[in-house]
Coordinates of C-alpha atoms in Angstrom, one line a residue:
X9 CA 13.9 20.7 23.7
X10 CA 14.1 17.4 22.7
X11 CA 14.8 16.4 18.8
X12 CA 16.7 20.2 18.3
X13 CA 20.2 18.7 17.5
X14 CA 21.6 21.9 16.2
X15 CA 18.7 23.6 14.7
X16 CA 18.3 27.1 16.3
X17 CA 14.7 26.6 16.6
X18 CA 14.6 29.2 19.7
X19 CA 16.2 31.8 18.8
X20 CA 14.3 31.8 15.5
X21 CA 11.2 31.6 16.8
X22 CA 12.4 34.3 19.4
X23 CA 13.2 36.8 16.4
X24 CA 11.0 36.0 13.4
X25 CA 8.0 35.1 15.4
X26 CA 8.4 37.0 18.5
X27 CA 8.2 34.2 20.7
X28 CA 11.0 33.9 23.1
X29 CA 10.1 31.9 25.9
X30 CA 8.0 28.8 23.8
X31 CA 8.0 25.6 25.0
X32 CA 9.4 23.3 22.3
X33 CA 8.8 19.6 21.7
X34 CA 10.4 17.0 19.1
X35 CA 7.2 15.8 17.2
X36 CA 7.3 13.1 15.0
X37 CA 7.2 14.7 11.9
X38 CA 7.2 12.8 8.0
X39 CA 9.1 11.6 5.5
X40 CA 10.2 15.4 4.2
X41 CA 10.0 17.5 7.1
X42 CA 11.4 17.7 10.6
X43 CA 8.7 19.2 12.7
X44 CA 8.6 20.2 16.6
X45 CA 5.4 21.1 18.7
X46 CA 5.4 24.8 19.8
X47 CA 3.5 26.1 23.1
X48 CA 3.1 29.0 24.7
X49 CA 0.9 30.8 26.5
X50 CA -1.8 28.7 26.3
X51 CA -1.2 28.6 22.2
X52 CA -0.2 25.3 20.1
X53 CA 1.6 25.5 17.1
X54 CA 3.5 23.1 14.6
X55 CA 6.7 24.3 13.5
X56 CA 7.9 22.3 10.4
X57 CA 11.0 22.6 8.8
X58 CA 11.9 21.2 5.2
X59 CA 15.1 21.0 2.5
X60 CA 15.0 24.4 1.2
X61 CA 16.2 23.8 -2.4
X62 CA 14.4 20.3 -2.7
X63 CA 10.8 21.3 -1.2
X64 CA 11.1 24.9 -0.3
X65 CA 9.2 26.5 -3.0
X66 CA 5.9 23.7 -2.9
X67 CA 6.4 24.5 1.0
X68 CA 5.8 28.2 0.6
X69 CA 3.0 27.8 -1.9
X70 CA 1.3 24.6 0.2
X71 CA 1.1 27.4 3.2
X72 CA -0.6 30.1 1.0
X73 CA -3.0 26.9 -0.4
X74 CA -3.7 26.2 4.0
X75 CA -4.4 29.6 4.4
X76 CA -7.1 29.9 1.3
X77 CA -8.8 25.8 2.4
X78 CA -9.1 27.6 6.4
X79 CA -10.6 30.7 5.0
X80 CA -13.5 28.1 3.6
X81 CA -13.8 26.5 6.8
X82 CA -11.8 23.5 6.5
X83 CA -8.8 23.5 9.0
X84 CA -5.8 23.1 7.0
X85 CA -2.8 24.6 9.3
X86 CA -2.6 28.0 7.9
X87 CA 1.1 29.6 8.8
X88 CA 1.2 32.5 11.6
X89 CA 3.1 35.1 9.6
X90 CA 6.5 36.1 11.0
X91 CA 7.1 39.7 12.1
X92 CA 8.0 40.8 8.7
X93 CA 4.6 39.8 7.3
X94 CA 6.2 36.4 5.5
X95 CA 5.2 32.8 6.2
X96 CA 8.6 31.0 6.1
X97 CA 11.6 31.9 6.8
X98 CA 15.2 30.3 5.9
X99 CA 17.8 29.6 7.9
X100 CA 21.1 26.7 7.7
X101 CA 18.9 25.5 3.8
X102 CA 15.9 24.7 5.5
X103 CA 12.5 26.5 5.2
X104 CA 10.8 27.4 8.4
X105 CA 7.1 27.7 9.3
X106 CA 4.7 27.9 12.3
X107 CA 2.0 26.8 11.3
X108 CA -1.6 26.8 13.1
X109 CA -2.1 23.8 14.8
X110 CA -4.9 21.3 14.0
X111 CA -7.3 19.2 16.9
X112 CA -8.4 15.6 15.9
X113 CA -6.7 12.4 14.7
X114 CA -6.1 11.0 11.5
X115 CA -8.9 9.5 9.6
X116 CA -9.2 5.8 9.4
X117 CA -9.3 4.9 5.5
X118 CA -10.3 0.9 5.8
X119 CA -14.5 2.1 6.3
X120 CA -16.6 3.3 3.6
X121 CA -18.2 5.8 5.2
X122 CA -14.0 6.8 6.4
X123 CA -13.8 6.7 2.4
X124 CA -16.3 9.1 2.0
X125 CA -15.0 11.7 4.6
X126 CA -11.8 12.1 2.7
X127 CA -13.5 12.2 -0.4
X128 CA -16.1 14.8 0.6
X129 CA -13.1 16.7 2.1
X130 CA -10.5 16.7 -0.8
X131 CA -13.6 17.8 -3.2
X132 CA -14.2 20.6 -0.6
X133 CA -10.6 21.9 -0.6
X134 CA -10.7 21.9 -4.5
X135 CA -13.6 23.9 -5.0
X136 CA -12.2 26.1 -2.6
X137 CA -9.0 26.5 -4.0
X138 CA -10.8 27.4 -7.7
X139 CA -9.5 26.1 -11.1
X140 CA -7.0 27.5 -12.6
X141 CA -6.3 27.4 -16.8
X142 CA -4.3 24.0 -18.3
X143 CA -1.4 23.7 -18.7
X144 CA -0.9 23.2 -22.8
X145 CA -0.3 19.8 -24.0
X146 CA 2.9 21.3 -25.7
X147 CA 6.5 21.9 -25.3
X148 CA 7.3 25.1 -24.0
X149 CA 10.0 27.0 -22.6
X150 CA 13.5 24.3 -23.7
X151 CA 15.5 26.4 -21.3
X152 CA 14.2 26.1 -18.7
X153 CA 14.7 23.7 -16.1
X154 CA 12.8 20.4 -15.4
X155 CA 10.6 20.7 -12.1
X156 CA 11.5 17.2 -10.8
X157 CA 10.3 15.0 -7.7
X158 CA 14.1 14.4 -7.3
X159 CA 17.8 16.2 -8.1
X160 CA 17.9 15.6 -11.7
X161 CA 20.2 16.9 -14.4
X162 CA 19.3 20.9 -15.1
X163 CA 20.9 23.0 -18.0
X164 CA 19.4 20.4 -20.6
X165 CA 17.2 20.9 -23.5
X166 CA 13.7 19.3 -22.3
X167 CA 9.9 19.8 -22.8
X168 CA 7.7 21.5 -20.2
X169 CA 6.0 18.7 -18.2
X170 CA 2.2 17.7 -19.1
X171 CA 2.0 17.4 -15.3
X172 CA 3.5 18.0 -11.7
X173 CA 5.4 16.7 -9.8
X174 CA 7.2 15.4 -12.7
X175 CA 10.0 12.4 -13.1
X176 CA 13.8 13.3 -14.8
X177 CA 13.9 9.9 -17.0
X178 CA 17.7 10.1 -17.1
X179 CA 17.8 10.3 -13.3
X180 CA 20.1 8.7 -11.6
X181 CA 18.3 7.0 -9.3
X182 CA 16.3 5.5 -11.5
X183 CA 19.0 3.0 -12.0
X184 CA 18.9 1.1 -8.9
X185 CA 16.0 -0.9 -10.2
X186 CA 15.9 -2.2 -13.8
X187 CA 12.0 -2.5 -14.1
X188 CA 12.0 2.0 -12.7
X189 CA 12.5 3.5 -16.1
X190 CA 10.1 1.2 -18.6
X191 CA 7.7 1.3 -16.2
X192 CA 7.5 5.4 -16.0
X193 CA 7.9 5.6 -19.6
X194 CA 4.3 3.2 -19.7
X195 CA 2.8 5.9 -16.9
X196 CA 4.0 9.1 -18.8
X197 CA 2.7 7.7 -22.4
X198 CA -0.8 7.1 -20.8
X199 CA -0.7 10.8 -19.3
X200 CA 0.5 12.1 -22.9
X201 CA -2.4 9.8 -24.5
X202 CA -4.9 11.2 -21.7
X203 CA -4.0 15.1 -22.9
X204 CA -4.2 16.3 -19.3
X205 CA -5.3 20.0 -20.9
X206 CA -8.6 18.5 -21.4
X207 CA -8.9 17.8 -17.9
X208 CA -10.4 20.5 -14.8
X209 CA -6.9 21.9 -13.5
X210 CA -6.8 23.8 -10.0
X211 CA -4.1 23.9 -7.3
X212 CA -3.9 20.3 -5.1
X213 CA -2.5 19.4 -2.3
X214 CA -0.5 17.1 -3.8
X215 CA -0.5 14.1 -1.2
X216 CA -3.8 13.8 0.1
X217 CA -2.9 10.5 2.5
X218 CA -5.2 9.2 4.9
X219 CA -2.7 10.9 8.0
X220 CA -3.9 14.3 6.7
X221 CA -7.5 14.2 7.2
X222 CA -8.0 14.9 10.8
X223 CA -11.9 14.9 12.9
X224 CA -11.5 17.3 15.8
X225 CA -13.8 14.4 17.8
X226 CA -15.3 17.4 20.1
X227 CA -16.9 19.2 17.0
X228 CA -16.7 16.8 14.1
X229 CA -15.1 19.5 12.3
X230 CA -12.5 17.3 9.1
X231 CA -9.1 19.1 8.3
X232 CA -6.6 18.6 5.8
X233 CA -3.2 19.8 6.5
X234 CA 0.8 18.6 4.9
X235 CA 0.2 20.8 2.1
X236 CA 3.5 20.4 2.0
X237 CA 3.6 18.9 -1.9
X238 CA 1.2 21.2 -3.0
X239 CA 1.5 21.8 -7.1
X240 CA -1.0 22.5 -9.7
X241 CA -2.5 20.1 -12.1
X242 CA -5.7 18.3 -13.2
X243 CA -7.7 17.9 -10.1
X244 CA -8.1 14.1 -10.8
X245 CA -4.4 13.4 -10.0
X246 CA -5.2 14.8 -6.3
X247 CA -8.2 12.4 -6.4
X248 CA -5.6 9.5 -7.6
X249 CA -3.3 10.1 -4.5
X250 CA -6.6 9.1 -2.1
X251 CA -7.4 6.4 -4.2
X252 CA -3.5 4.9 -3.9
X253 CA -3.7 5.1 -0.3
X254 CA -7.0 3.8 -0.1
X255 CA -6.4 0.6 -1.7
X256 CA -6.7 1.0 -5.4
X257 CA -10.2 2.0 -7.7
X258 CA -11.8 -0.9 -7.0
X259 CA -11.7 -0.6 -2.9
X260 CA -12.0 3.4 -3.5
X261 CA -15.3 3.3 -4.9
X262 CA -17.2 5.2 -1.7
X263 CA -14.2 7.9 -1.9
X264 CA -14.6 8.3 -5.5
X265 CA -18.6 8.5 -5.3
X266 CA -18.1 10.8 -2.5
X267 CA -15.7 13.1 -4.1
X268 CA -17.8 13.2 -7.4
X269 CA -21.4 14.2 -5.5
X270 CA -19.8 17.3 -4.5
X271 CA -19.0 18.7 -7.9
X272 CA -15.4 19.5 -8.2
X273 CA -15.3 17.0 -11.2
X274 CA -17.4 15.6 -13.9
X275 CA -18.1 11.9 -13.5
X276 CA -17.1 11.1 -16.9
X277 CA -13.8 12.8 -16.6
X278 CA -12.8 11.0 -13.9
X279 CA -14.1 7.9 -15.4
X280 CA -11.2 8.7 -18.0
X281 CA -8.6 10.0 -16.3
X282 CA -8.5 8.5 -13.2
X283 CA -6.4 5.1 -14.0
X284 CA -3.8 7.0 -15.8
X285 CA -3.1 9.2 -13.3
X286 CA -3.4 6.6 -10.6
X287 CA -0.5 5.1 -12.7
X288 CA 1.2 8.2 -13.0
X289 CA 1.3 8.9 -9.1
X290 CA 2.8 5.3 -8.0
X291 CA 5.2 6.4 -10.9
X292 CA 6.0 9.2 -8.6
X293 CA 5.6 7.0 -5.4
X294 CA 8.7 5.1 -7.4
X295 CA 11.0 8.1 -8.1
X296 CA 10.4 9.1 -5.0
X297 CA 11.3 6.0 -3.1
X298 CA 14.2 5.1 -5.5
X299 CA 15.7 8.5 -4.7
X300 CA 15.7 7.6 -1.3
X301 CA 17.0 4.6 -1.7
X302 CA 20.0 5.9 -3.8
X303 CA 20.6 8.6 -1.0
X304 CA 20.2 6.4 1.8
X305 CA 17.6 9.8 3.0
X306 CA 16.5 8.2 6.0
X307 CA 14.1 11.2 7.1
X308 CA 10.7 10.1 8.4
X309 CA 11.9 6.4 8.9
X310 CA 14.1 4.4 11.1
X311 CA 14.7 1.1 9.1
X312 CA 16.0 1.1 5.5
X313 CA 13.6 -1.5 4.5
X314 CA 10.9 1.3 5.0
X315 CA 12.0 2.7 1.8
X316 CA 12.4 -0.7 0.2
X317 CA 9.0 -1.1 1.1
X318 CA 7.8 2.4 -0.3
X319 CA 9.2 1.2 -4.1
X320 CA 8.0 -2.4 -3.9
X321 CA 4.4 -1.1 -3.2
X322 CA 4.9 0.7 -6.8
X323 CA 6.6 -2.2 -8.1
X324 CA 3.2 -3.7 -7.3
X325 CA 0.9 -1.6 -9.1
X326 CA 3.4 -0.6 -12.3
X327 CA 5.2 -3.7 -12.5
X328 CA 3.4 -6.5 -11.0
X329 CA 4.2 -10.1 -11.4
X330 CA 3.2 -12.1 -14.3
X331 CA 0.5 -14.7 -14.1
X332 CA 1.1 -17.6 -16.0
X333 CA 1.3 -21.6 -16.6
X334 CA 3.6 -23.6 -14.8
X335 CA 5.7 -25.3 -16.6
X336 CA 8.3 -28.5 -15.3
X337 CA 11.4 -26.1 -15.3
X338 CA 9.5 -24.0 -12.7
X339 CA 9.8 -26.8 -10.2
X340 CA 12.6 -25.8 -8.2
X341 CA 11.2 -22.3 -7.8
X342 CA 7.7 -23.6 -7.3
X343 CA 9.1 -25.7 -4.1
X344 CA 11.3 -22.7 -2.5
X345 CA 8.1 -20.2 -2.8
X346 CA 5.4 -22.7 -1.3
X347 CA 8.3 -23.6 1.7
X348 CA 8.8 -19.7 2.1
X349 CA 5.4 -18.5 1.8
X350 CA 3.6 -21.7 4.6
X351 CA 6.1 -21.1 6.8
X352 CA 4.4 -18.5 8.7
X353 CA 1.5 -20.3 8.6
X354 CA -0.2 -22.8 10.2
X355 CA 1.0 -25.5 7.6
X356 CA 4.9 -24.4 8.2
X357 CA 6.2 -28.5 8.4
X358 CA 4.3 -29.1 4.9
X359 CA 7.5 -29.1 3.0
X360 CA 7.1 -31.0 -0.5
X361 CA 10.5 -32.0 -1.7
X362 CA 9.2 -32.3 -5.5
X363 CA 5.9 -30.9 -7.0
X364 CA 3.1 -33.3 -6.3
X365 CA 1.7 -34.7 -9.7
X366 CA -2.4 -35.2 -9.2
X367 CA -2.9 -38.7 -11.9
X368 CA -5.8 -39.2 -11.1
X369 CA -7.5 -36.3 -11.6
X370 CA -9.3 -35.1 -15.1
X371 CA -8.2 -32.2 -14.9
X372 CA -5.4 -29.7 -13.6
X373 CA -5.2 -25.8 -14.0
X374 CA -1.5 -25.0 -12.0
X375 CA -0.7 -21.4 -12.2
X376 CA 2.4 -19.4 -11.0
X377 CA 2.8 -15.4 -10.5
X378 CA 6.9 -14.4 -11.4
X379 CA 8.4 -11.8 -11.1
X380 CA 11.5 -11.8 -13.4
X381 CA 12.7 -15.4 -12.8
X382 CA 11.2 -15.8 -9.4
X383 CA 7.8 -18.0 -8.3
X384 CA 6.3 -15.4 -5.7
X385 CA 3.0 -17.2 -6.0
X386 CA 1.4 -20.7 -6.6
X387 CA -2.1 -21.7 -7.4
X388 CA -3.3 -25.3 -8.0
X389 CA -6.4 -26.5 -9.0
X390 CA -7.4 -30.2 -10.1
X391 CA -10.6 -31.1 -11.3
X392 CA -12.9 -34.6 -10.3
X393 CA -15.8 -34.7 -11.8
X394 CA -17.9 -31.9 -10.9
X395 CA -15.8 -30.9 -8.2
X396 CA -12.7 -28.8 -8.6
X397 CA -10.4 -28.4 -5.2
X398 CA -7.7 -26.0 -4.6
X399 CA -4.6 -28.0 -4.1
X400 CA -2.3 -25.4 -3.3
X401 CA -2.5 -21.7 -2.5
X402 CA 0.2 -19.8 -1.4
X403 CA 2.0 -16.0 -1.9
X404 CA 5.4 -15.2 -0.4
X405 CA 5.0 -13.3 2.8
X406 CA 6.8 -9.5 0.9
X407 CA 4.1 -10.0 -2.2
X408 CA 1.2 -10.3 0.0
X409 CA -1.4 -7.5 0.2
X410 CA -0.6 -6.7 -3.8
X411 CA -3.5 -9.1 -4.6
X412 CA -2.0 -12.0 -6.0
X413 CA -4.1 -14.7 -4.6
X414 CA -7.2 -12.9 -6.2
X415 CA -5.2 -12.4 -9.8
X416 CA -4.7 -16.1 -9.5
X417 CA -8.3 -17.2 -8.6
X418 CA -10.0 -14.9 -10.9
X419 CA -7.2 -16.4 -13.5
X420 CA -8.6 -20.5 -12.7
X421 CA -12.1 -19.5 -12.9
X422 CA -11.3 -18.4 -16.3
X423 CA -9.7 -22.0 -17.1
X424 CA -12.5 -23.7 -15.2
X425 CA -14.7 -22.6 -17.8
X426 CA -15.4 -25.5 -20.3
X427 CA -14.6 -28.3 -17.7
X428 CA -17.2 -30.4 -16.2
X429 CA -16.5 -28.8 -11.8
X430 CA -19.6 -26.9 -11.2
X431 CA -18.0 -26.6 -7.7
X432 CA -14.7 -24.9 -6.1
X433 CA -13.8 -26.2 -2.6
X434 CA -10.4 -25.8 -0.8
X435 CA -9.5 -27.0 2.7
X436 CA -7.7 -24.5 5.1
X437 CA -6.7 -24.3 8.9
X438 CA -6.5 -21.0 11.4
X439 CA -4.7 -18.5 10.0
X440 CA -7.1 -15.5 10.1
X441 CA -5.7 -13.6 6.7
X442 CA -6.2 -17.0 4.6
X443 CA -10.0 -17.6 6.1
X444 CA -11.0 -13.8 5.3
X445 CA -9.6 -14.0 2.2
X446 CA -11.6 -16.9 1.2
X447 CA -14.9 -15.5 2.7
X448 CA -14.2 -12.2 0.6
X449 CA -13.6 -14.4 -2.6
X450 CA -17.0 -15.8 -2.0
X451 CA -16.3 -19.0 -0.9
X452 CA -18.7 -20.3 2.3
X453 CA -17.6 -22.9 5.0
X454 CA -19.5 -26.0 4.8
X455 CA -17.7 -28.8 7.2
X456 CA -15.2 -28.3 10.0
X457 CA -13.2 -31.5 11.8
X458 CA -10.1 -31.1 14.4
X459 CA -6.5 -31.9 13.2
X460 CA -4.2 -33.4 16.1
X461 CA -0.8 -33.4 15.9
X462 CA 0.8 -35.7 18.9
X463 CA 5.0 -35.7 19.2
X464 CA 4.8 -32.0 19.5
X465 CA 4.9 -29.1 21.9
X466 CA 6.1 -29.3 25.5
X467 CA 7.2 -32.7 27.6
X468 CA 3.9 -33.3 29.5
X469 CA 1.5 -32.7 26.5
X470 CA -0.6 -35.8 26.0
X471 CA 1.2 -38.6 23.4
X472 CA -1.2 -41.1 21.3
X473 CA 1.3 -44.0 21.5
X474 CA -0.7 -47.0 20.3
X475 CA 1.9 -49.4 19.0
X476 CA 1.5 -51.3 15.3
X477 CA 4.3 -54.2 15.5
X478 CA 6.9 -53.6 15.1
X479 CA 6.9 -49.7 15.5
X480 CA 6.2 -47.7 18.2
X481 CA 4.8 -44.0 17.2
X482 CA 6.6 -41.1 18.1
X483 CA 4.9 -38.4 16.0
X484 CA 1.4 -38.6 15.0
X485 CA -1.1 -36.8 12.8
X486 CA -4.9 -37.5 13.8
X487 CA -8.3 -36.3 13.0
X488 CA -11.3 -36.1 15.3
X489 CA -14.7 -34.7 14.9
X490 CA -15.4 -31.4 15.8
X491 CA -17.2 -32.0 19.2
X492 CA -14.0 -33.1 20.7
X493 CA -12.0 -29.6 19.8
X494 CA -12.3 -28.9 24.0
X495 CA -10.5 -32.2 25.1
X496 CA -8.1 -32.1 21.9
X497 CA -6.7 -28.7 23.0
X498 CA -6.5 -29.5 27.1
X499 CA -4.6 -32.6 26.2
X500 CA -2.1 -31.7 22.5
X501 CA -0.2 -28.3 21.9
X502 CA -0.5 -28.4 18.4
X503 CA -4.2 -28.5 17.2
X504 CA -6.5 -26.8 14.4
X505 CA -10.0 -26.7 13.4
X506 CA -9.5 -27.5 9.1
X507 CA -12.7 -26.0 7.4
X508 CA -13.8 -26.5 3.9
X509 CA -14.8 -23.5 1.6
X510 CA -16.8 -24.2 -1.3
X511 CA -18.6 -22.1 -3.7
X512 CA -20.3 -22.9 -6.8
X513 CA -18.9 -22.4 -10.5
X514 CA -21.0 -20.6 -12.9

């Protein structure tokens, strides 16, 4: 009964469920909820557990949404009632279920055709759930309390929320960032400007993450459980969560088409809502996380930086870092973030001690993302002729996958406009994450040659030591044509095949 600490998850299940002799199991659970893996008698269930006051009453409403999706024929993880004919019970502030459990494994978001699943899916579940009226784009009962994300301040005046989950803006733990509150007060004014009472409300399942889509791999049969965070709302704002996880709009487009050719929502109304309440759920994603942070809630993780992570993904998208000129002051900054960002790289010894100045060229477009006073990014560009050449491209390693590198290109095409390049080349080495980037951005590889570096690596790895009087070398740096990659890398530790990308300019 691994994972039980004190919980009396036997006995409960004993007398609420009438199963005295399971078999219990820690099970990894998520970032709300403490779950265990429940067998007997040839049955599986999941028994979940969650903070009663925080998520008790989504939890109990998630479980009657489960029951309704199952009904329709999409496994969802229904609760087994208890012996009393309820479907949680409470016990030391935490709600209970045992919940039905679900075959398959979670579907894998990064295909298009994984895309469409999940958006097939979640489109399924709505239309099964029904719609339900809006909510009106008014205040409304100042009495009562705010449904928040997080504890927030209750007995306050305050008007009824356009949507839920909703953020407390005088929070607490808003605090422990100084970009948190501006950049939920720019998310809530685009939901007030949207009028969500326009939109096609229903009940949602409030997180709709890759991890709960499940295929049962035997039938084929898709299920969507962790209904955990269900709530009510526009139906777009479920369709916003999938999209977050799935990359953003643009890499979302087969989940969005998929979840539009089934019905549960107008294609022009999700054409208009859909980047405000993308903004508006990484403004949840950023309550969330900052409340964690503040509490130190460790539940679902094992590393504090995990939740660090969590609110610099939102960061990201609601407050990302500016694109802009470099200008000479930047210089110190400019040399820390290209030593810190190559140095898991391939060019990790190509320190520059001041910022290389490119005379001779007849043109030069150097651009720098920052975030508050920091360079997090560096792109380069001068222009010869008709050629322009990327000098320098770099983003430190915590702002990768935010794309930066793509802001900054699409940013120097824009520049390169007007000058004579009608071609952008760049030269690059091995590291697989820099050459896929460049093929996605459209560049093509033209030439290849073999850089050798000699002086490094272990004591018996070959050394070019041709003297020039009066020096002997110790360390060199040598090309060599591609043909000889074979014998370069039997005889040198340290050698890479540097390929040019090129790709013409409008």
């Amino acid at each position: 009964m691994s994972g039980m600490t004190s919980f009396p998850l036997p006995r409960l299940l004993a007398d609420q469920w009438g199963l005295p002799d399971a078999e219990i199991t820690a099970h990894e659970g998520g970032m709300t909820s403490q779950t265990w893996i429940v067998r007997q008698g040839g049955a599986r269930w999941l028994a979940k557990a969650v903070d009663a006051e925080r998520y008790g009453r989504s939890f109990t409403s998630g479980l009657a949404a489960a029951t309704r999706v199952t009904a329709a024929g999409i496994p969802a993880g229904e609760p087994l009632v208890t012996l009393d004919g309820t479907s949680t019970v409470e016990l030391d502030g935490r709600s209970v279920a045992l919940l039905s459990w679900v075959d398959g494994d979670p579907i894998d978001v990064r295909t298009p055709e994984e895309m469409r699943v999940i958006g097939r899916t979640l489109a399924g579940a709505h239309l099964a759930l029904g719609k339900v009226p809006p909510r009106p784009a008014r205040p409304t009962h100042p009495d009562r309390p705010t449904h928040t994300v997080c504890p927030a301040h209750s007995g306050r005046p305050h008007i009824e929320p356009l949507i839920e989950p909703d953020i407390d803006p005088a929070g607490l733990h808003l605090g422990v960032r100084p970009w948190i509150r501006p950049a939920i007060a720019k998310a809530r004014a685009a939901v007030e400007a949207l009028n969500p009472s326009t939109l096609t409300w229903g009940p949602l399942h409030g997180d709709p993450s890759p991890e709960s889509f499940f295929r049962d791999s035997t039938t084929g049969t898709i299920g969507l459980i962790d209904w955990g965070a269900h709530t009510t709302g526009p139906r777009v704002f479920d369709l916003a969560s999938a999209v977050m996880y799935a990359g953003g709009i643009a890499a979302a487009q087969p989940l969005i088409g998929a979840y539009i050719a089934e019905g549960a929502v107008p294609t022009d109304e999700v054409e208009r809502a859909l980047p405000a309440l993308l903004d508006w759920r990484w403004a949840i994603q950023a309550s969330y996380f900052a409340y964690r942070i503040a509490a130190n809630d460790m539940t679902g993780v094992t590393d504090p930086a995990d939740n660090e992570q969590g609110l610099a993904d939102a960061k990201a998208h609601l407050a990302p870092p500016v694109i802009r000129s470099y200008e000479p002051p930047d210089e110190p900054e400019w040399i820390r973030c290209r030593a810190v960002a190559f140095l898991d790289t391939c060019y990790y010894d190509a320190v520059e001690p001041r910022k290389p100045v490119e005379d001779e060229a007849d043109a030069v477009i150097d651009l720098i993302a920052v975030d508050g006073d920091r360079v997090v990014a560096i792109l380069d560009v001068a222009v010869r002729g008709d050629l322009a050449t990327i000098e320098t491209i770099c983003v430190e390693p915590e702002y990768r996958r935010f794309g930066l590198a793509t802001r900054l290109l699409n940013e120097a095409f824009a520049r390169l406009v007007g000058t004579p390049a009608r071609t952008l080349d760049a030269w690059t080495r091995e590291d697989p994450e820099a050459l896929a980037w460049y093929t996605a951005s459209g560049f093509v590889e033209e030439y290849t040659y073999i850089h050798v570096y000699s002086g490094y690596g272990s004591a018996n790895t070959a050394r070019i030591t041709d003297r020039r009087e009066p020096y002997g070398p110790v360390i060199v740096f040598a090309h060599t044509l591609r043909e000889h990659e074979e014998q370069a890398r039997a005889e040198f530790d340290r050698v890479y095949v540097c390929r040019r990308f090129m790709q013409p300019l409008p």
